[in-house]
PDB file of C-alpha atoms in Angstrom:
ATOM      1  CA  MET A 884     -51.729 -31.899  14.280  1.00  0.00           C
ATOM      2  CA  LEU A 885     -50.541 -35.814  14.045  1.00  0.00           C
ATOM      3  CA  HIS A 886     -46.848 -36.519  14.330  1.00  0.00           C
ATOM      4  CA  PRO A 887     -45.051 -36.642  10.797  1.00  0.00           C
ATOM      5  CA  VAL A 888     -44.687 -40.612  11.437  1.00  0.00           C
ATOM      6  CA  PHE A 889     -48.598 -40.896  11.355  1.00  0.00           C
ATOM      7  CA  GLN A 890     -48.448 -39.656   7.844  1.00  0.00           C
ATOM      8  CA  GLY A 891     -50.561 -42.047   5.158  1.00  0.00           C
ATOM      9  CA  ILE A 892     -52.953 -43.044   8.667  1.00  0.00           C
ATOM     10  CA  SER A 893     -56.200 -41.346   9.047  1.00  0.00           C
ATOM     11  CA  GLN A 894     -57.034 -39.863  12.653  1.00  0.00           C
ATOM     12  CA  GLU A 895     -59.380 -42.161  13.504  1.00  0.00           C
ATOM     13  CA  GLU A 896     -56.613 -45.043  12.467  1.00  0.00           C
ATOM     14  CA  VAL A 897     -54.284 -43.372  14.796  1.00  0.00           C
ATOM     15  CA  TRP A 898     -56.117 -43.327  17.674  1.00  0.00           C
ATOM     16  CA  LEU A 899     -57.208 -47.390  17.215  1.00  0.00           C
ATOM     17  CA  LEU A 900     -53.937 -48.030  16.992  1.00  0.00           C
ATOM     18  CA  LEU A 901     -52.456 -46.272  19.591  1.00  0.00           C
ATOM     19  CA  GLU A 902     -54.818 -47.758  21.965  1.00  0.00           C
ATOM     20  CA  GLU A 903     -54.660 -50.903  20.571  1.00  0.00           C
ATOM     21  CA  LEU A 904     -50.839 -50.691  21.056  1.00  0.00           C
ATOM     22  CA  GLY A 905     -50.810 -49.596  24.828  1.00  0.00           C
ATOM     23  CA  ALA A 906     -49.213 -46.021  23.719  1.00  0.00           C
ATOM     24  CA  TYR A 907     -48.846 -43.704  26.695  1.00  0.00           C
ATOM     25  CA  SER A 908     -47.485 -40.034  26.807  1.00  0.00           C
ATOM     26  CA  ARG A 909     -45.351 -38.204  29.612  1.00  0.00           C
ATOM     27  CA  GLU A 910     -44.111 -34.366  29.991  1.00  0.00           C
ATOM     28  CA  TYR A 911     -40.616 -33.635  31.040  1.00  0.00           C
ATOM     29  CA  GLU A 912     -39.477 -30.308  32.706  1.00  0.00           C
ATOM     30  CA  LYS A 913     -36.495 -28.336  31.165  1.00  0.00           C
ATOM     31  CA  GLY A 914     -33.147 -29.907  32.384  1.00  0.00           C
ATOM     32  CA  GLU A 915     -35.041 -33.168  33.430  1.00  0.00           C
ATOM     33  CA  TYR A 916     -33.501 -36.758  31.664  1.00  0.00           C
ATOM     34  CA  VAL A 917     -36.049 -38.797  29.157  1.00  0.00           C
ATOM     35  CA  LEU A 918     -33.376 -41.373  29.125  1.00  0.00           C
ATOM     36  CA  LEU A 919     -30.211 -42.138  30.876  1.00  0.00           C
ATOM     37  CA  GLN A 920     -27.409 -43.572  29.183  1.00  0.00           C
ATOM     38  CA  GLY A 921     -27.221 -47.472  30.346  1.00  0.00           C
ATOM     39  CA  ASP A 922     -31.159 -47.388  31.129  1.00  0.00           C
ATOM     40  CA  GLN A 923     -33.403 -50.102  29.439  1.00  0.00           C
ATOM     41  CA  LEU A 924     -36.167 -48.792  27.470  1.00  0.00           C
ATOM     42  CA  ALA A 925     -38.965 -51.230  25.854  1.00  0.00           C
ATOM     43  CA  ALA A 926     -40.696 -48.691  23.720  1.00  0.00           C
ATOM     44  CA  LEU A 927     -39.884 -45.954  20.827  1.00  0.00           C
ATOM     45  CA  GLY A 928     -40.486 -43.004  21.613  1.00  0.00           C
ATOM     46  CA  LEU A 929     -41.911 -39.818  19.800  1.00  0.00           C
ATOM     47  CA  LEU A 930     -41.566 -36.636  20.139  1.00  0.00           C
ATOM     48  CA  LEU A 931     -44.931 -34.521  20.326  1.00  0.00           C
ATOM     49  CA  SER A 932     -44.044 -31.113  21.479  1.00  0.00           C
ATOM     50  CA  GLY A 933     -40.710 -29.161  23.021  1.00  0.00           C
ATOM     51  CA  GLN A 934     -37.152 -30.085  22.602  1.00  0.00           C
ATOM     52  CA  ALA A 935     -34.588 -32.144  23.548  1.00  0.00           C
ATOM     53  CA  PHE A 936     -30.788 -33.173  23.299  1.00  0.00           C
ATOM     54  CA  VAL A 937     -29.759 -36.205  22.848  1.00  0.00           C
ATOM     55  CA  GLU A 938     -26.160 -36.695  25.011  1.00  0.00           C
ATOM     56  CA  LYS A 939     -23.247 -39.066  24.791  1.00  0.00           C
ATOM     57  CA  GLU A 940     -20.812 -39.491  27.671  1.00  0.00           C
ATOM     58  CA  ASP A 941     -17.338 -41.062  26.704  1.00  0.00           C
ATOM     59  CA  VAL A 942     -15.006 -43.298  28.226  1.00  0.00           C
ATOM     60  CA  PHE A 943     -12.922 -39.939  30.220  1.00  0.00           C
ATOM     61  CA  GLY A 944     -16.548 -38.731  31.227  1.00  0.00           C
ATOM     62  CA  LYS A 945     -16.936 -35.717  28.782  1.00  0.00           C
ATOM     63  CA  ASN A 946     -20.256 -34.897  27.728  1.00  0.00           C
ATOM     64  CA  PHE A 947     -21.164 -34.507  23.813  1.00  0.00           C
ATOM     65  CA  LEU A 948     -24.227 -33.256  22.462  1.00  0.00           C
ATOM     66  CA  HIS A 949     -25.057 -35.676  19.859  1.00  0.00           C
ATOM     67  CA  LEU A 950     -28.568 -34.793  17.993  1.00  0.00           C
ATOM     68  CA  GLU A 951     -31.493 -32.447  18.591  1.00  0.00           C
ATOM     69  CA  LEU A 952     -35.053 -34.125  18.701  1.00  0.00           C
ATOM     70  CA  ARG A 953     -37.581 -32.465  16.525  1.00  0.00           C
ATOM     71  CA  LEU A 954     -40.955 -32.847  16.078  1.00  0.00           C
ATOM     72  CA  ASP A 955     -40.318 -32.476  12.339  1.00  0.00           C
ATOM     73  CA  SER A 956     -37.221 -34.914  12.025  1.00  0.00           C
ATOM     74  CA  PRO A 957     -36.276 -38.498  12.729  1.00  0.00           C
ATOM     75  CA  TRP A 958     -34.868 -38.127  15.835  1.00  0.00           C
ATOM     76  CA  GLY A 959     -38.341 -37.792  17.761  1.00  0.00           C
ATOM     77  CA  VAL A 960     -38.677 -41.592  16.129  1.00  0.00           C
ATOM     78  CA  SER A 961     -35.202 -42.899  17.043  1.00  0.00           C
ATOM     79  CA  PHE A 962     -32.511 -43.182  20.103  1.00  0.00           C
ATOM     80  CA  LEU A 963     -35.471 -44.185  22.489  1.00  0.00           C
ATOM     81  CA  TYR A 964     -35.420 -47.512  21.072  1.00  0.00           C
ATOM     82  CA  PRO A 965     -34.830 -50.427  22.710  1.00  0.00           C
ATOM     83  CA  ALA A 966     -31.358 -52.003  23.536  1.00  0.00           C
ATOM     84  CA  PRO A 967     -29.580 -55.669  25.010  1.00  0.00           C
ATOM     85  CA  LYS A 968     -27.396 -53.501  26.649  1.00  0.00           C
ATOM     86  CA  GLY A 969     -29.207 -50.516  27.500  1.00  0.00           C
ATOM     87  CA  SER A 970     -29.482 -47.451  25.688  1.00  0.00           C
ATOM     88  CA  ASP A 971     -25.755 -45.890  24.573  1.00  0.00           C
ATOM     89  CA  VAL A 972     -27.191 -42.095  25.109  1.00  0.00           C
ATOM     90  CA  SER A 973     -29.030 -39.799  27.200  1.00  0.00           C
ATOM     91  CA  CYS A 974     -31.758 -37.960  26.620  1.00  0.00           C
ATOM     92  CA  ARG A 975     -32.485 -34.483  28.343  1.00  0.00           C
ATOM     93  CA  ALA A 976     -35.499 -32.052  27.570  1.00  0.00           C
ATOM     94  CA  ALA A 977     -34.286 -28.318  26.617  1.00  0.00           C
ATOM     95  CA  ARG A 978     -37.834 -26.941  27.510  1.00  0.00           C
ATOM     96  CA  HIS A 979     -41.344 -28.320  28.662  1.00  0.00           C
ATOM     97  CA  THR A 980     -41.465 -31.245  26.420  1.00  0.00           C
ATOM     98  CA  ARG A 981     -43.839 -34.010  25.695  1.00  0.00           C
ATOM     99  CA  LEU A 982     -42.990 -37.337  24.558  1.00  0.00           C
ATOM    100  CA  LEU A 983     -45.521 -40.526  23.116  1.00  0.00           C
ATOM    101  CA  PHE A 984     -44.269 -43.467  23.801  1.00  0.00           C
ATOM    102  CA  ILE A 985     -45.418 -47.146  22.159  1.00  0.00           C
ATOM    103  CA  PRO A 986     -44.354 -50.712  22.976  1.00  0.00           C
ATOM    104  CA  TRP A 987     -41.800 -51.687  20.415  1.00  0.00           C
ATOM    105  CA  GLU A 988     -43.070 -55.366  21.129  1.00  0.00           C
ATOM    106  CA  ARG A 989     -46.058 -54.685  20.768  1.00  0.00           C
ATOM    107  CA  LEU A 990     -45.908 -52.862  17.790  1.00  0.00           C
ATOM    108  CA  LEU A 991     -43.916 -55.951  15.820  1.00  0.00           C
ATOM    109  CA  LEU A 992     -47.298 -58.115  16.858  1.00  0.00           C
ATOM    110  CA  PRO A 993     -50.400 -58.117  13.907  1.00  0.00           C
ATOM    111  CA  VAL A 994     -53.278 -55.801  14.687  1.00  0.00           C
ATOM    112  CA  SER A 995     -56.524 -57.393  13.601  1.00  0.00           C
ATOM    113  CA  SER A 996     -58.578 -53.672  13.952  1.00  0.00           C
ATOM    114  CA  CYS A 997     -56.301 -51.543  11.822  1.00  0.00           C
ATOM    115  CA  GLU A 998     -53.355 -53.923  10.295  1.00  0.00           C
ATOM    116  CA  ARG A 999     -53.068 -51.489   7.598  1.00  0.00           C
ATOM    117  CA  ALA A1000     -52.401 -48.658   9.645  1.00  0.00           C
ATOM    118  CA  ARG A1001     -49.684 -50.648  11.648  1.00  0.00           C
ATOM    119  CA  GLN A1002     -47.976 -51.296   8.661  1.00  0.00           C
ATOM    120  CA  LYS A1003     -47.882 -48.047   7.350  1.00  0.00           C
ATOM    121  CA  LEU A1004     -46.540 -47.061  10.955  1.00  0.00           C
ATOM    122  CA  MET A1005     -43.660 -49.300  10.739  1.00  0.00           C
ATOM    123  CA  GLU A1006     -43.098 -48.337   6.874  1.00  0.00           C
ATOM    124  CA  ASN A1007     -42.873 -44.742   8.296  1.00  0.00           C
ATOM    125  CA  PHE A1008     -40.544 -45.819  10.953  1.00  0.00           C
ATOM    126  CA  TRP A1009     -37.925 -47.641   8.680  1.00  0.00           C
ATOM    127  CA  ALA A1010     -37.901 -44.402   6.314  1.00  0.00           C
ATOM    128  CA  ALA A1011     -36.893 -42.343   8.915  1.00  0.00           C
ATOM    129  CA  ALA A1012     -34.372 -44.830  10.399  1.00  0.00           C
ATOM    130  CA  VAL A1013     -32.831 -44.422   6.827  1.00  0.00           C
ATOM    131  CA  LEU A1014     -32.752 -40.879   6.894  1.00  0.00           C
ATOM    132  CA  LYS A1015     -31.229 -40.701  10.531  1.00  0.00           C
ATOM    133  CA  ASN A1016     -28.567 -43.028   9.423  1.00  0.00           C
ATOM    134  CA  ARG A1017     -27.646 -40.552   6.881  1.00  0.00           C
ATOM    135  CA  ILE A1018     -27.910 -37.593   9.170  1.00  0.00           C
ATOM    136  CA  VAL A1019     -25.377 -39.793  11.748  1.00  0.00           C
ATOM    137  CA  MET A1020     -23.282 -40.027   8.790  1.00  0.00           C
ATOM    138  CA  GLU A1021     -23.291 -36.052   8.185  1.00  0.00           C
ATOM    139  CA  LYS A1022     -22.449 -35.499  11.580  1.00  0.00           C
ATOM    140  CA  LEU A1023     -19.464 -38.107  11.458  1.00  0.00           C
ATOM    141  CA  ASN A1024     -17.794 -36.107   8.616  1.00  0.00           C
ATOM    142  CA  ILE A1025     -18.178 -33.007  10.483  1.00  0.00           C
ATOM    143  CA  LEU A1026     -15.943 -34.214  12.960  1.00  0.00           C
ATOM    144  CA  SER A1027     -13.904 -35.556  10.714  1.00  0.00           C
ATOM    145  CA  ARG A1028     -12.460 -32.015  10.006  1.00  0.00           C
ATOM    146  CA  LYS A1029      -9.286 -30.937  11.472  1.00  0.00           C
ATOM    147  CA  SER A1030     -10.040 -27.401  10.850  1.00  0.00           C
ATOM    148  CA  LEU A1031     -13.148 -25.623  13.492  1.00  0.00           C
ATOM    149  CA  ARG A1032     -13.973 -23.566  10.728  1.00  0.00           C
ATOM    150  CA  GLU A1033     -14.821 -26.354   7.975  1.00  0.00           C
ATOM    151  CA  ARG A1034     -16.734 -28.089  10.780  1.00  0.00           C
ATOM    152  CA  ILE A1035     -18.775 -24.439  11.250  1.00  0.00           C
ATOM    153  CA  TRP A1036     -19.454 -24.185   7.252  1.00  0.00           C
ATOM    154  CA  LEU A1037     -20.589 -28.235   7.150  1.00  0.00           C
ATOM    155  CA  TYR A1038     -22.653 -27.378  10.186  1.00  0.00           C
ATOM    156  CA  LEU A1039     -24.333 -24.496   8.401  1.00  0.00           C
ATOM    157  CA  ARG A1040     -24.722 -26.385   5.333  1.00  0.00           C
ATOM    158  CA  GLY A1041     -26.736 -29.143   7.040  1.00  0.00           C
ATOM    159  CA  LEU A1042     -29.211 -26.307   8.010  1.00  0.00           C
ATOM    160  CA  MET A1043     -30.044 -25.187   4.551  1.00  0.00           C
ATOM    161  CA  LYS A1044     -33.189 -25.621   3.009  1.00  0.00           C
ATOM    162  CA  THR A1045     -32.219 -25.246  -0.632  1.00  0.00           C
ATOM    163  CA  PRO A1046     -28.480 -24.545  -2.081  1.00  0.00           C
ATOM    164  CA  GLU A1047     -29.559 -21.003  -2.477  1.00  0.00           C
ATOM    165  CA  ASP A1048     -30.743 -20.224   1.252  1.00  0.00           C
ATOM    166  CA  ILE A1049     -28.191 -17.715   2.974  1.00  0.00           C
ATOM    167  CA  LYS A1050     -30.226 -17.170   6.212  1.00  0.00           C
ATOM    168  CA  LEU A1051     -29.840 -19.791   8.431  1.00  0.00           C
ATOM    169  CA  PHE A1052     -31.700 -20.549  12.089  1.00  0.00           C
ATOM    170  CA  SER A1053     -29.627 -22.692  14.119  1.00  0.00           C
ATOM    171  CA  PRO A1054     -31.552 -24.088  17.101  1.00  0.00           C
ATOM    172  CA  LEU A1055     -28.164 -24.760  19.447  1.00  0.00           C
ATOM    173  CA  ASN A1056     -27.065 -21.769  21.351  1.00  0.00           C
ATOM    174  CA  ARG A1057     -23.220 -21.606  20.927  1.00  0.00           C
ATOM    175  CA  THR A1058     -22.402 -23.548  24.187  1.00  0.00           C
ATOM    176  CA  GLU A1059     -24.962 -26.256  22.799  1.00  0.00           C
ATOM    177  CA  LEU A1060     -23.430 -25.916  19.134  1.00  0.00           C
ATOM    178  CA  SER A1061     -19.726 -25.756  20.920  1.00  0.00           C
ATOM    179  CA  ARG A1062     -20.668 -29.431  22.045  1.00  0.00           C
ATOM    180  CA  PHE A1063     -22.245 -30.434  18.792  1.00  0.00           C
ATOM    181  CA  LEU A1064     -19.059 -29.799  16.851  1.00  0.00           C
ATOM    182  CA  GLY A1065     -17.093 -31.120  19.897  1.00  0.00           C
ATOM    183  CA  VAL A1066     -14.419 -27.621  20.162  1.00  0.00           C
ATOM    184  CA  ASN A1067     -14.537 -25.416  23.248  1.00  0.00           C
ATOM    185  CA  ARG A1068     -16.674 -22.946  23.568  1.00  0.00           C
ATOM    186  CA  SER A1069     -14.357 -20.097  23.435  1.00  0.00           C
ATOM    187  CA  ALA A1070     -12.828 -21.430  20.529  1.00  0.00           C
ATOM    188  CA  LEU A1071     -15.907 -21.101  18.682  1.00  0.00           C
ATOM    189  CA  CYS A1072     -16.882 -18.064  19.767  1.00  0.00           C
ATOM    190  CA  ARG A1073     -13.355 -16.409  18.715  1.00  0.00           C
ATOM    191  CA  GLU A1074     -13.559 -18.370  15.123  1.00  0.00           C
ATOM    192  CA  LEU A1075     -17.512 -17.245  14.715  1.00  0.00           C
ATOM    193  CA  SER A1076     -16.352 -13.886  15.365  1.00  0.00           C
ATOM    194  CA  ARG A1077     -13.212 -13.722  13.106  1.00  0.00           C
ATOM    195  CA  MET A1078     -15.674 -14.857  10.409  1.00  0.00           C
ATOM    196  CA  GLU A1079     -17.992 -12.041  10.871  1.00  0.00           C
ATOM    197  CA  GLY A1080     -14.816  -9.905  10.729  1.00  0.00           C
ATOM    198  CA  GLU A1081     -13.744 -11.296   7.573  1.00  0.00           C
ATOM    199  CA  GLY A1082     -17.743 -10.652   6.366  1.00  0.00           C
ATOM    200  CA  LEU A1083     -18.264 -13.962   5.650  1.00  0.00           C
ATOM    201  CA  LEU A1084     -21.176 -14.405   8.380  1.00  0.00           C
ATOM    202  CA  GLN A1085     -23.736 -12.186   9.844  1.00  0.00           C
ATOM    203  CA  ILE A1086     -24.830 -13.422  13.169  1.00  0.00           C
ATOM    204  CA  GLU A1087     -27.916 -12.242  15.002  1.00  0.00           C
ATOM    205  CA  LYS A1088     -28.253 -14.526  18.023  1.00  0.00           C
ATOM    206  CA  ASN A1089     -28.694 -18.228  16.806  1.00  0.00           C
ATOM    207  CA  THR A1090     -29.608 -16.807  12.933  1.00  0.00           C
ATOM    208  CA  TYR A1091     -26.553 -16.930  10.760  1.00  0.00           C
ATOM    209  CA  THR A1092     -26.137 -15.137   7.391  1.00  0.00           C
ATOM    210  CA  VAL A1093     -23.842 -15.986   4.534  1.00  0.00           C
ATOM    211  CA  LEU A1094     -22.422 -13.014   3.073  1.00  0.00           C
ATOM    212  CA  ARG A1095     -19.758 -14.642   1.047  1.00  0.00           C
ATOM    213  CA  LEU A1096     -21.352 -17.781  -0.378  1.00  0.00           C
ATOM    214  CA  GLU A1097     -19.082 -17.676  -3.545  1.00  0.00           C
ATOM    215  CA  LYS A1098     -16.076 -18.577  -0.977  1.00  0.00           C
ATOM    216  CA  THR A1099     -17.972 -21.059   0.918  1.00  0.00           C
ATOM    217  CA  ALA A1100     -18.287 -23.841  -1.914  1.00  0.00           C
ATOM    218  CA  LEU A1101     -18.752 -26.347   0.889  1.00  0.00           C
ATOM    219  CA  LEU A1102     -22.524 -25.261   1.104  1.00  0.00           C
ATOM    220  CA  ARG A1103     -23.149 -26.131  -1.999  1.00  0.00           C
ATOM    221  CA  SER A1104     -24.054 -30.143  -1.191  1.00  0.00           C
ATOM    222  CA  PRO A1105     -27.490 -30.847  -0.691  1.00  0.00           C
ATOM    223  CA  PRO A1106     -28.472 -30.461   2.914  1.00  0.00           C
ATOM    224  CA  LEU A1107     -29.461 -32.946   5.894  1.00  0.00           C
ATOM    225  CA  PHE A1108     -30.120 -31.257   8.914  1.00  0.00           C
ATOM    226  CA  SER A1109     -33.094 -29.213   7.924  1.00  0.00           C
ATOM    227  CA  GLU A1110     -34.825 -32.384   5.803  1.00  0.00           C
ATOM    228  CA  ALA A1111     -37.731 -33.146   7.381  1.00  0.00           C
ATOM    229  CA  MET A1112     -39.428 -36.636   7.469  1.00  0.00           C
ATOM    230  CA  ARG A1113     -41.081 -37.212   4.074  1.00  0.00           C
ATOM    231  CA  PHE A1114     -42.455 -41.075   3.106  1.00  0.00           C
ATOM    232  CA  GLU A1115     -43.819 -40.896  -0.478  1.00  0.00           C
TER     233      GLU A1115
END
């Protein structure tokens, strides 16, 4: 199965285009860094299999879980971009992971043998970047909330595939979720326990079932985190 960013390009064109662009793949084991903050990387990265997290360290040395790279989301398209001053994030494999790298400079040049495919790929990259920016803005919205409960509700809202979806699966465990929300793990666990006790949620490992939707108006907004890459 081809990566979603190749949507609209035939399989034959994809293989030809990747060869012309000098694309290459790399495999990483759990805990291994794909990219370190400050590294230079002259290629775009696509997640082919596995799972990886984008992390960022602040000026005090505290590490935050910024975003998750997934096959069906634009995080596999972005963050591994070339930056003049080096990357401002790190990327770490959460399990055995395989990525495809496409040299950025070659992607910008015309390819006579498959120019239509190259242009379509660039179009898909930009569409994914637009969606990525929307999701980044949604995370900023979460972190702007002073209440931990509001942050939790907004995160869960982002997992919804439809406004009526009440059984939500999070790819993040408690430690990862606390880092994503920018809070202490113990505080997160206490608040989730309170929400269960109040009959708002039922939690089984990484699955959250919303029991009292009428008191969680925040969940009625359109979802973002669960939105897969779709190009018209």
